[in-house]
PDB file of N, CA and C in Angstrom:
ATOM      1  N   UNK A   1       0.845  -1.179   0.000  1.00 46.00           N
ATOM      2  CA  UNK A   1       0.000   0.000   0.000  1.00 46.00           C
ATOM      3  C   UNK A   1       0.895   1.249   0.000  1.00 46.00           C
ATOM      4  N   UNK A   2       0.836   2.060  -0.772  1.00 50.00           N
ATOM      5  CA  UNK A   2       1.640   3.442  -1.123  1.00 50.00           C
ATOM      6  C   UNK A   2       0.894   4.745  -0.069  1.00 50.00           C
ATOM      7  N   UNK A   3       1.790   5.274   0.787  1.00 50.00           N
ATOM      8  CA  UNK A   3       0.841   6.057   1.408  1.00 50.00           C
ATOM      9  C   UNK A   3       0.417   7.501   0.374  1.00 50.00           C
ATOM     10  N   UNK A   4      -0.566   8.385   0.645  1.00 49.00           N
ATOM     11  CA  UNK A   4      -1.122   9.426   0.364  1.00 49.00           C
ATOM     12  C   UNK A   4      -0.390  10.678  -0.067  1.00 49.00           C
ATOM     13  N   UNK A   5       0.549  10.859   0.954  1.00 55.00           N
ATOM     14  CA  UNK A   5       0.930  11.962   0.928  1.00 55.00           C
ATOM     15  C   UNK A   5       2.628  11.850   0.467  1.00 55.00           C
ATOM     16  N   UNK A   6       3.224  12.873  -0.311  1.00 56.00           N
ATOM     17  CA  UNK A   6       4.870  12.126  -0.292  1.00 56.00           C
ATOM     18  C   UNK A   6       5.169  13.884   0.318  1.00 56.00           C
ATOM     19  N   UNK A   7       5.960  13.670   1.118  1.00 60.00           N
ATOM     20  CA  UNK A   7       6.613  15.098   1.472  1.00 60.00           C
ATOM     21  C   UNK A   7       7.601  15.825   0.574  1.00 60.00           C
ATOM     22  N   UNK A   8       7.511  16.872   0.342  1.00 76.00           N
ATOM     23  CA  UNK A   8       8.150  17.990  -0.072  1.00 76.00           C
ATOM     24  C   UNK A   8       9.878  17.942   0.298  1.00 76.00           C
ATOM     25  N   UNK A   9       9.966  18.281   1.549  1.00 78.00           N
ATOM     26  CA  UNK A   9      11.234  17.885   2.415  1.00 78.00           C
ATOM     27  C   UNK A   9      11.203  17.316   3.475  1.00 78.00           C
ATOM     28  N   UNK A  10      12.131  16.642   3.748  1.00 85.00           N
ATOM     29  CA  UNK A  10      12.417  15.567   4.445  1.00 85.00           C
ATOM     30  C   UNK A  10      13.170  16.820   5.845  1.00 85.00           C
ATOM     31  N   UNK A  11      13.056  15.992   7.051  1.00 86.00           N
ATOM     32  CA  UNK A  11      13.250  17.056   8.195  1.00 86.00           C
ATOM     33  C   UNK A  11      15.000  16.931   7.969  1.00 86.00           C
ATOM     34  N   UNK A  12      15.795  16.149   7.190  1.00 89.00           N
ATOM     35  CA  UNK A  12      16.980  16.661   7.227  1.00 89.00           C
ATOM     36  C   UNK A  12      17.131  17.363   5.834  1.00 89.00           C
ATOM     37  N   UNK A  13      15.878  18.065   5.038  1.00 89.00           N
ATOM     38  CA  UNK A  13      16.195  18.949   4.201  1.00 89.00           C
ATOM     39  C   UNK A  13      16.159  19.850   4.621  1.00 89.00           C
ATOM     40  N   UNK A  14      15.258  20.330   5.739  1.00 87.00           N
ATOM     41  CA  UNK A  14      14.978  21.236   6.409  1.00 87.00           C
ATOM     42  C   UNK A  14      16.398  21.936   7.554  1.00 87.00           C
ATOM     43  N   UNK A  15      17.161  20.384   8.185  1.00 91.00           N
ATOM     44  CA  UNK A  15      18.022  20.954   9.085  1.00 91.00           C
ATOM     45  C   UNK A  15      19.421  21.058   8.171  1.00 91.00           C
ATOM     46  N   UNK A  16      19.185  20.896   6.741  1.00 93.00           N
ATOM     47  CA  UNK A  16      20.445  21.379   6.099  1.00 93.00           C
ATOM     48  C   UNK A  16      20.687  22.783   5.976  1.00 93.00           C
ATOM     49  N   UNK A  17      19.438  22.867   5.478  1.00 91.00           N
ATOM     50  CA  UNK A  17      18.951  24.714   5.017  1.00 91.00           C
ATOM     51  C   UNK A  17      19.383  25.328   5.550  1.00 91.00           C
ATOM     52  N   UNK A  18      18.692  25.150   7.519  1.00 91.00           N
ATOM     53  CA  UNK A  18      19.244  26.134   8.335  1.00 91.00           C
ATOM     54  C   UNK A  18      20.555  25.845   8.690  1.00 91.00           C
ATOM     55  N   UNK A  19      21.226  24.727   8.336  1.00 95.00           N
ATOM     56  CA  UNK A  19      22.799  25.059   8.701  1.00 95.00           C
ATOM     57  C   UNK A  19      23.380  25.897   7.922  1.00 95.00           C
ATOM     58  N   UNK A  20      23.131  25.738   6.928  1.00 95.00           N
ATOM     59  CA  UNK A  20      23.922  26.519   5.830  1.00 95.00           C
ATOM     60  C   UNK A  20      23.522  27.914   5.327  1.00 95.00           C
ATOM     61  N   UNK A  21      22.494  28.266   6.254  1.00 92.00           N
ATOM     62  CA  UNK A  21      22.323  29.700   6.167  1.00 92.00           C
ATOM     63  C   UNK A  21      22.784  29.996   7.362  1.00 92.00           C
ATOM     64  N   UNK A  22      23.127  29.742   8.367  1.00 95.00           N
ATOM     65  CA  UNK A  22      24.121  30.122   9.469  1.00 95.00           C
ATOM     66  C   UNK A  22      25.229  30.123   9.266  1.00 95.00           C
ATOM     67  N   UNK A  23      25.827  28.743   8.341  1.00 96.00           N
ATOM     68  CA  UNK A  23      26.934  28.416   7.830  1.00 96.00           C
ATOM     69  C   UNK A  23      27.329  29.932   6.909  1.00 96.00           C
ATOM     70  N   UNK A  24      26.770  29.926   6.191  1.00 95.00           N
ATOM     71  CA  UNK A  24      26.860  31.022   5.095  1.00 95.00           C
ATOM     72  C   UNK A  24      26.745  32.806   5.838  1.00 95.00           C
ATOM     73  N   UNK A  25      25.922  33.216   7.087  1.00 94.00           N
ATOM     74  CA  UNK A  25      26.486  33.942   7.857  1.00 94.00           C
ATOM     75  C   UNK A  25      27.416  34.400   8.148  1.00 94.00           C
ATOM     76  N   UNK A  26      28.010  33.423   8.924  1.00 96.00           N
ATOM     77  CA  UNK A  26      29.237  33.478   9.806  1.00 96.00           C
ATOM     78  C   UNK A  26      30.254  33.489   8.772  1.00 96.00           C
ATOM     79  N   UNK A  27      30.108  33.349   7.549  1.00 97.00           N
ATOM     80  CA  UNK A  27      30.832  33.562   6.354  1.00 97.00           C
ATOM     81  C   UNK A  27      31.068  34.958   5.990  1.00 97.00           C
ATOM     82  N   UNK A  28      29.764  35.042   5.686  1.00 95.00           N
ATOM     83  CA  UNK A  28      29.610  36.765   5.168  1.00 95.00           C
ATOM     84  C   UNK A  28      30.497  38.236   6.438  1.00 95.00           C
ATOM     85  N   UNK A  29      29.976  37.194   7.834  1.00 96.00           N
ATOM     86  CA  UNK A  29      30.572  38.230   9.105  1.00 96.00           C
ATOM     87  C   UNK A  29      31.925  38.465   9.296  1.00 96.00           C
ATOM     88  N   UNK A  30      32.845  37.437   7.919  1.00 97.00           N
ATOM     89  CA  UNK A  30      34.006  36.495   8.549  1.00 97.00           C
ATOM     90  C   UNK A  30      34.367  36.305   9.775  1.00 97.00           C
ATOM     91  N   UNK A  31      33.499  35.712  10.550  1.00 97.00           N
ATOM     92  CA  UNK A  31      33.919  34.973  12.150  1.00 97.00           C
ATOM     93  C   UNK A  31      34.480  33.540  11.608  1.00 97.00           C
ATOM     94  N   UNK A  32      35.486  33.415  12.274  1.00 97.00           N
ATOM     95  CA  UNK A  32      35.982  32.717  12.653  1.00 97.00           C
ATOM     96  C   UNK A  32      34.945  31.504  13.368  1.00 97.00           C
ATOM     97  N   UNK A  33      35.063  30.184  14.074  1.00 97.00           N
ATOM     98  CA  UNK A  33      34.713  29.347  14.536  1.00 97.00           C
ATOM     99  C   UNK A  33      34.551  30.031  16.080  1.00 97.00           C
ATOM    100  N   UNK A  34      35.734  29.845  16.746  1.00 97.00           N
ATOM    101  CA  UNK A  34      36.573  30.686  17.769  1.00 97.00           C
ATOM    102  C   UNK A  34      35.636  31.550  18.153  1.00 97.00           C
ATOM    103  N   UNK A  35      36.006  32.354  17.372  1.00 97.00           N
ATOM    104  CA  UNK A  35      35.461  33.913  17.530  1.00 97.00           C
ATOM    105  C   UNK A  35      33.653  34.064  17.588  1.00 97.00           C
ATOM    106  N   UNK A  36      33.314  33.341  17.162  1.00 97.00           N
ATOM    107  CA  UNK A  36      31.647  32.908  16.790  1.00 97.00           C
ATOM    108  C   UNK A  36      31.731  31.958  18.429  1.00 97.00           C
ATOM    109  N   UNK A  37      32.062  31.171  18.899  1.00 98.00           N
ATOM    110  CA  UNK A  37      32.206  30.545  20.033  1.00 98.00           C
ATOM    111  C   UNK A  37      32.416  31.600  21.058  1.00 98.00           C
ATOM    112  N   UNK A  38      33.418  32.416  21.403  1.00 98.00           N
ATOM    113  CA  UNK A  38      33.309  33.268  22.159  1.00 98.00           C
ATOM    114  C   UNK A  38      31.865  34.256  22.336  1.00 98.00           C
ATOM    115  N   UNK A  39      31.927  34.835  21.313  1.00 96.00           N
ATOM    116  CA  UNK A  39      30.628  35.716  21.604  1.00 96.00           C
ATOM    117  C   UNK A  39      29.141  34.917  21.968  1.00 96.00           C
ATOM    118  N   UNK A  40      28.889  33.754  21.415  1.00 96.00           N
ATOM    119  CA  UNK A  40      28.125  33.158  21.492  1.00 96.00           C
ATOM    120  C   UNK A  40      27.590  32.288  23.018  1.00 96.00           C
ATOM    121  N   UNK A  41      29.188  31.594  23.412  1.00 97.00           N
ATOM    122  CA  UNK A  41      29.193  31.114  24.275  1.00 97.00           C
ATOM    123  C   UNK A  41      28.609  29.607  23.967  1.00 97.00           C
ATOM    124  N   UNK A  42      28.505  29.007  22.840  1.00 97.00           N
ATOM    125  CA  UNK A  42      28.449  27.612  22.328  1.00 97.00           C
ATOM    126  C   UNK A  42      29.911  27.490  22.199  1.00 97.00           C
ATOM    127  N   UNK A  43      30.314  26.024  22.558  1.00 97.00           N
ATOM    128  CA  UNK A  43      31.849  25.359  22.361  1.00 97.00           C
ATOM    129  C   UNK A  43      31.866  25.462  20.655  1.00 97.00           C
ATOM    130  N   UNK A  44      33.060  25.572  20.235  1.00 97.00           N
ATOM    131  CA  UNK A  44      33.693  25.786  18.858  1.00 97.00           C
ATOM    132  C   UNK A  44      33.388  24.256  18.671  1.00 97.00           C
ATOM    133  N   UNK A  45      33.658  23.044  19.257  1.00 97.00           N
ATOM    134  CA  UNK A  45      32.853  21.990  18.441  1.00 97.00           C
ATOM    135  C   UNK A  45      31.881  21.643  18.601  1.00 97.00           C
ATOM    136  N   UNK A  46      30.830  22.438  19.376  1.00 97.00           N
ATOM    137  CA  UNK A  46      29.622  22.534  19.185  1.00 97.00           C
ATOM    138  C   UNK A  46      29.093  22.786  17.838  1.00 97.00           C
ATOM    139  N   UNK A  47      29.938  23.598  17.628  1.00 98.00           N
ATOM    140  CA  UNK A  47      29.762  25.245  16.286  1.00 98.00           C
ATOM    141  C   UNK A  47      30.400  24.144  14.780  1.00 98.00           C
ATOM    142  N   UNK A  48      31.604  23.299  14.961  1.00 98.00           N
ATOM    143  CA  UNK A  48      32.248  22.585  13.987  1.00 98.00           C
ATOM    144  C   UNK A  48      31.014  21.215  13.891  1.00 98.00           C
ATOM    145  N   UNK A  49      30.614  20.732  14.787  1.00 97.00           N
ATOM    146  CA  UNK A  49      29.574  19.429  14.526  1.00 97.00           C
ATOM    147  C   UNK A  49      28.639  20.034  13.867  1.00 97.00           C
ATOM    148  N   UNK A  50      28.111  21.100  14.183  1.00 97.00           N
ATOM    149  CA  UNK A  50      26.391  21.893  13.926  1.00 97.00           C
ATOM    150  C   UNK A  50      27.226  22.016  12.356  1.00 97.00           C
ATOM    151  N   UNK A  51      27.949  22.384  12.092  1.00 97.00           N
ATOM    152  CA  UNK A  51      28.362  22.979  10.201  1.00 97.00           C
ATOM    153  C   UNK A  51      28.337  21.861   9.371  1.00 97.00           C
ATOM    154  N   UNK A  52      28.812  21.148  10.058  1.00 96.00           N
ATOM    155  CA  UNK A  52      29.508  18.945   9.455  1.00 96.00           C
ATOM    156  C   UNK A  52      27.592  18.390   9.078  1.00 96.00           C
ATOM    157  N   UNK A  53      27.188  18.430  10.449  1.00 93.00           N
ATOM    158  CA  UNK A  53      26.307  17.773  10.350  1.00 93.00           C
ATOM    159  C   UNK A  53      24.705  17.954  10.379  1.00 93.00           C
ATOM    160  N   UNK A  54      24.288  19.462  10.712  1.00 93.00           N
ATOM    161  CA  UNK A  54      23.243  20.122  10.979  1.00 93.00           C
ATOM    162  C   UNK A  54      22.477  19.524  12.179  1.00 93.00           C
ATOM    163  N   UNK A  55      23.346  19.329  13.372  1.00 94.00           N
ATOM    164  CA  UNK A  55      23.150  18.426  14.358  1.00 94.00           C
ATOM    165  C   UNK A  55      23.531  19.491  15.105  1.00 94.00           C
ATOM    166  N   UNK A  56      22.693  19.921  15.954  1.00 95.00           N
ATOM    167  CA  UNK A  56      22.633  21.038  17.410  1.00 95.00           C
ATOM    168  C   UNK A  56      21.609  21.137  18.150  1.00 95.00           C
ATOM    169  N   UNK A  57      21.222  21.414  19.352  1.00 95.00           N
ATOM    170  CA  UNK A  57      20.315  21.453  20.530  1.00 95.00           C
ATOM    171  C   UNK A  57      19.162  23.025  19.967  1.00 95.00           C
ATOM    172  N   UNK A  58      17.818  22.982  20.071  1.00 93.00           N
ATOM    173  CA  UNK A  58      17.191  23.964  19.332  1.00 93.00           C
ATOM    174  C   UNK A  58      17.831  25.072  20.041  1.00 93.00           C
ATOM    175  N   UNK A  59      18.242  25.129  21.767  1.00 95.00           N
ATOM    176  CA  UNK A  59      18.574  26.691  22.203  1.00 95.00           C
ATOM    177  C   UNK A  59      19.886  26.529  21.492  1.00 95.00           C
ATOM    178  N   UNK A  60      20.986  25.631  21.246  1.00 96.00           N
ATOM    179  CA  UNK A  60      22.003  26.622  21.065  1.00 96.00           C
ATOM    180  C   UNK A  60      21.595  27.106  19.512  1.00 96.00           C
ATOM    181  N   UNK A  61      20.809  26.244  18.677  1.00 93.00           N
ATOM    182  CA  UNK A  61      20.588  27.136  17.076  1.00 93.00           C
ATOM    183  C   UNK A  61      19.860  28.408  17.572  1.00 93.00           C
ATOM    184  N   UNK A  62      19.007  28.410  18.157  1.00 91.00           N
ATOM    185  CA  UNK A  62      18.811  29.923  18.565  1.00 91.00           C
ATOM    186  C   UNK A  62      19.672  31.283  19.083  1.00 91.00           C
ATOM    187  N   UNK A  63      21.052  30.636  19.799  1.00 93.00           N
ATOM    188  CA  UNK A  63      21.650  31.344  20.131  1.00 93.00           C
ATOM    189  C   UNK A  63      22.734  31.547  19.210  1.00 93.00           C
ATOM    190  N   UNK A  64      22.962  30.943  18.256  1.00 95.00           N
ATOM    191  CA  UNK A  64      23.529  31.151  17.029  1.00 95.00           C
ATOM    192  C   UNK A  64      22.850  32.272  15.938  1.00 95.00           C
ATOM    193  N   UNK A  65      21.864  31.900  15.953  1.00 92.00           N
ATOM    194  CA  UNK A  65      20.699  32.705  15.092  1.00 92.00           C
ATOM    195  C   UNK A  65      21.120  34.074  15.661  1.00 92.00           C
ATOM    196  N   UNK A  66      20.471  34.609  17.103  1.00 91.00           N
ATOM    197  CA  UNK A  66      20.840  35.710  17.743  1.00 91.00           C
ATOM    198  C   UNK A  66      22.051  36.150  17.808  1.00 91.00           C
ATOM    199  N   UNK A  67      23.061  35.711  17.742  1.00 94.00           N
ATOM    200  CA  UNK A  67      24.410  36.279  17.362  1.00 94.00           C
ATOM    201  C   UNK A  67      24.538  36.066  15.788  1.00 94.00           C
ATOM    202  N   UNK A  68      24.225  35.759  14.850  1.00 93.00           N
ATOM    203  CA  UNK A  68      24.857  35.628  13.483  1.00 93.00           C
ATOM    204  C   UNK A  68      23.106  36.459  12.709  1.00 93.00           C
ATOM    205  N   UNK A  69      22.308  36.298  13.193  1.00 89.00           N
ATOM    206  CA  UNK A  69      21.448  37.196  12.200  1.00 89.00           C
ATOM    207  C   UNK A  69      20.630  38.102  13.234  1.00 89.00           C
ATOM    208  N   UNK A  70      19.446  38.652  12.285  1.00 81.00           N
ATOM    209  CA  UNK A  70      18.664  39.463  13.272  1.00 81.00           C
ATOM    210  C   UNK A  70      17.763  38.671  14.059  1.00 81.00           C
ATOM    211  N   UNK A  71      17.675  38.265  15.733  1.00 77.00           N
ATOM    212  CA  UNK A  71      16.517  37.415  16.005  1.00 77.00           C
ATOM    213  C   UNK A  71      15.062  37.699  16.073  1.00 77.00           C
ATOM    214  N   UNK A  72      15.073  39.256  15.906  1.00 83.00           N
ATOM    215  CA  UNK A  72      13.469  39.992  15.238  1.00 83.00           C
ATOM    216  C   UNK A  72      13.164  39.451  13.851  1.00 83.00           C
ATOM    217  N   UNK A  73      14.147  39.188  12.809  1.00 80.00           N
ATOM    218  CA  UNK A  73      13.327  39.168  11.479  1.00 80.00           C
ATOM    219  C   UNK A  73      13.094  37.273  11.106  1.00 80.00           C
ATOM    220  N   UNK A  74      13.798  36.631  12.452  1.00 78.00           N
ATOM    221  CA  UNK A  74      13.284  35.309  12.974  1.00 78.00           C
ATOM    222  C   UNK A  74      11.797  35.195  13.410  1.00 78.00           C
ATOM    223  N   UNK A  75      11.258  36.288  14.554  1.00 84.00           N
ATOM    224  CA  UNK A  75      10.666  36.089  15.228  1.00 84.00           C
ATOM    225  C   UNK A  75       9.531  36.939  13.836  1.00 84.00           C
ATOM    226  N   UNK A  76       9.502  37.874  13.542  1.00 83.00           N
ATOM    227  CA  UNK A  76       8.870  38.419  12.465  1.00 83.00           C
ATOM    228  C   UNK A  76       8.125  36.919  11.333  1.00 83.00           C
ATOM    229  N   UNK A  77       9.318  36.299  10.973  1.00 76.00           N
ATOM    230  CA  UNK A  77       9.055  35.565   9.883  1.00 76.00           C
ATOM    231  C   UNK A  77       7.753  34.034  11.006  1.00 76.00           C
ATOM    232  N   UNK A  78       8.660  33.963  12.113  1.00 77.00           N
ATOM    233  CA  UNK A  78       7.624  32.855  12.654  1.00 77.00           C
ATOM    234  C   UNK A  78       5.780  33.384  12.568  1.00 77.00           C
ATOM    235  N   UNK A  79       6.176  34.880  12.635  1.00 80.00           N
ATOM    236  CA  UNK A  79       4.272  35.163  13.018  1.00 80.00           C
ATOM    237  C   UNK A  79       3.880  35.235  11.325  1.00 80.00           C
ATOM    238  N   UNK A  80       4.563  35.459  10.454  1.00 77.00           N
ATOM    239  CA  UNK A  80       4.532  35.657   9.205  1.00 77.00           C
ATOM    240  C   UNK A  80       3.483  34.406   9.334  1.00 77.00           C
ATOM    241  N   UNK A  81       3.744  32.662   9.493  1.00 72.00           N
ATOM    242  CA  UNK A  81       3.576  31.775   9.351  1.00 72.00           C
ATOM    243  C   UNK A  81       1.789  31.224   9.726  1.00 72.00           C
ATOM    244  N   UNK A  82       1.862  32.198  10.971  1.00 75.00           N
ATOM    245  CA  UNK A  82       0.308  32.317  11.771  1.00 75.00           C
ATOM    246  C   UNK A  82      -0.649  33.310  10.683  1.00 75.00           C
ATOM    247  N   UNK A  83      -0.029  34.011  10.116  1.00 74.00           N
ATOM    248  CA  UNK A  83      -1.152  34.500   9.489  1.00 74.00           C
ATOM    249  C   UNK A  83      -1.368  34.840   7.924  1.00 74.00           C
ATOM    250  N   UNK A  84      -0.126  34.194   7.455  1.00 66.00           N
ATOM    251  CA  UNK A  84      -0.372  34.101   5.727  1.00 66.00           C
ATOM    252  C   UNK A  84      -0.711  32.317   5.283  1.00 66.00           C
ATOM    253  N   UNK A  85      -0.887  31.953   4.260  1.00 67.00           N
ATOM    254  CA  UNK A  85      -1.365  31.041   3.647  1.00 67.00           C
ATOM    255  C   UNK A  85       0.127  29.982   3.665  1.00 67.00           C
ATOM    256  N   UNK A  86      -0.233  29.177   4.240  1.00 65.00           N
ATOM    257  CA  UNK A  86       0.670  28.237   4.136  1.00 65.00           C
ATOM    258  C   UNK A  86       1.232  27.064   3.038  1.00 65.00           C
ATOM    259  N   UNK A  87       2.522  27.322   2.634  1.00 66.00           N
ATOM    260  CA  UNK A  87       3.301  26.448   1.451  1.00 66.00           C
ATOM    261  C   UNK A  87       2.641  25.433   1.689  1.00 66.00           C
ATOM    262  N   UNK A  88       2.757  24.705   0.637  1.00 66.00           N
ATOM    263  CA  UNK A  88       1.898  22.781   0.446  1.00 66.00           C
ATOM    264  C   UNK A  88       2.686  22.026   1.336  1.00 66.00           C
ATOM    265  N   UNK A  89       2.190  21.110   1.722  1.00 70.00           N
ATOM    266  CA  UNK A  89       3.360  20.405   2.746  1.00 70.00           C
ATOM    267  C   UNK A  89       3.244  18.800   2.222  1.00 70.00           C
ATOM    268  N   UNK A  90       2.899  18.386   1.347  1.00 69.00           N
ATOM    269  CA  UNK A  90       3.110  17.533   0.232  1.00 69.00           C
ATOM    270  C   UNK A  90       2.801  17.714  -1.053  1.00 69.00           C
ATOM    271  N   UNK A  91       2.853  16.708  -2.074  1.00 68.00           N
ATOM    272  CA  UNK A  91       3.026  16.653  -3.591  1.00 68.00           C
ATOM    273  C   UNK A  91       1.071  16.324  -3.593  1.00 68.00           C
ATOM    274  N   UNK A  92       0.785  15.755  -2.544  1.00 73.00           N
ATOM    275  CA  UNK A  92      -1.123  15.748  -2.769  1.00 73.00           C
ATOM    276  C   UNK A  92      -1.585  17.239  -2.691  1.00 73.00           C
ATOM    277  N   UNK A  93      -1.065  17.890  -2.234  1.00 70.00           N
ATOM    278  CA  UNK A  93      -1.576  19.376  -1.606  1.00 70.00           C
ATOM    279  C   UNK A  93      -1.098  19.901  -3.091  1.00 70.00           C
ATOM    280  N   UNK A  94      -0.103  19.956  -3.259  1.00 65.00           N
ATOM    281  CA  UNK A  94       0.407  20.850  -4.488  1.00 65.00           C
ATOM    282  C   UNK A  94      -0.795  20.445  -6.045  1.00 65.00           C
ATOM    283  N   UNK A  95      -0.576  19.441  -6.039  1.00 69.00           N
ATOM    284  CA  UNK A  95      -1.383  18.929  -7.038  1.00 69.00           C
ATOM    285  C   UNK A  95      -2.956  18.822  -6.756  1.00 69.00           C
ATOM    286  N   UNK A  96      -3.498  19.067  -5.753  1.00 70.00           N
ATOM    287  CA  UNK A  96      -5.177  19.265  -5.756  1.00 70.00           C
ATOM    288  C   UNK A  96      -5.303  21.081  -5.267  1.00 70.00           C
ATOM    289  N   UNK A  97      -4.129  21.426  -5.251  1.00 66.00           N
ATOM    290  CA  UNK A  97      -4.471  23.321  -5.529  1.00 66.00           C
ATOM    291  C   UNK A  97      -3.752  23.809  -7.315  1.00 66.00           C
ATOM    292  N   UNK A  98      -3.551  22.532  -7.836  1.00 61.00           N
ATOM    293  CA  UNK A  98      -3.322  23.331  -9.493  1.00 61.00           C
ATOM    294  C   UNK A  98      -4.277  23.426 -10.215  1.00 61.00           C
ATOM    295  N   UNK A  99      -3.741  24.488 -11.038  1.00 50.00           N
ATOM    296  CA  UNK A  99      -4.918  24.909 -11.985  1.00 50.00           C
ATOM    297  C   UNK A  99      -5.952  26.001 -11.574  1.00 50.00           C
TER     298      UNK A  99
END
């Protein structure tokens, strides 16, 4: 039996994304590992596993977030979510809103 729904992304498409837009941050800021560890106060291989593997605890990605981007246009985009129309969250959804 084939189930119904096939997902869009898979939750490690999802925890790639946000590595690599943190990843890609701390790029743009040029911080260092180190230096991103200090201010942050997450261990530098906290900071080296989370880049490798998109593997981190939700507070310290938050506290990454808050030091490497704005955590208003985080918190902005979450209410965004409560009150605009929400992306398809499978290939059944996408395909019974075409046309």
């Amino acid at each position: 039996m084939e189930p119904d729904i096939f997902s869009l992304y898979t939750p490690w498409d999802l925890q790639d994304a946000l590595r690599d837009f943190l990843l890609e941050r701390r790029k743009v800021l040029k911080k260092s590992r180190r230096s991103l560890a200090e201010q942050s106060g997450i261990p530098a291989p906290a900071i080296r596993r989370f880049e490798e593997t998109g593997e981190i605890s939700l507070r310290q990605f938050c506290v990454l977030w808050a030091t490497l981007s704005d955590e208003n246009a985080f918190i902005t985009f979450l209410n965004s979510l409560r009150t605009s129309k929400s992306m398809p969250k499978s290939m059944k959804e996408v395909l019974e809103n075409e046309g």
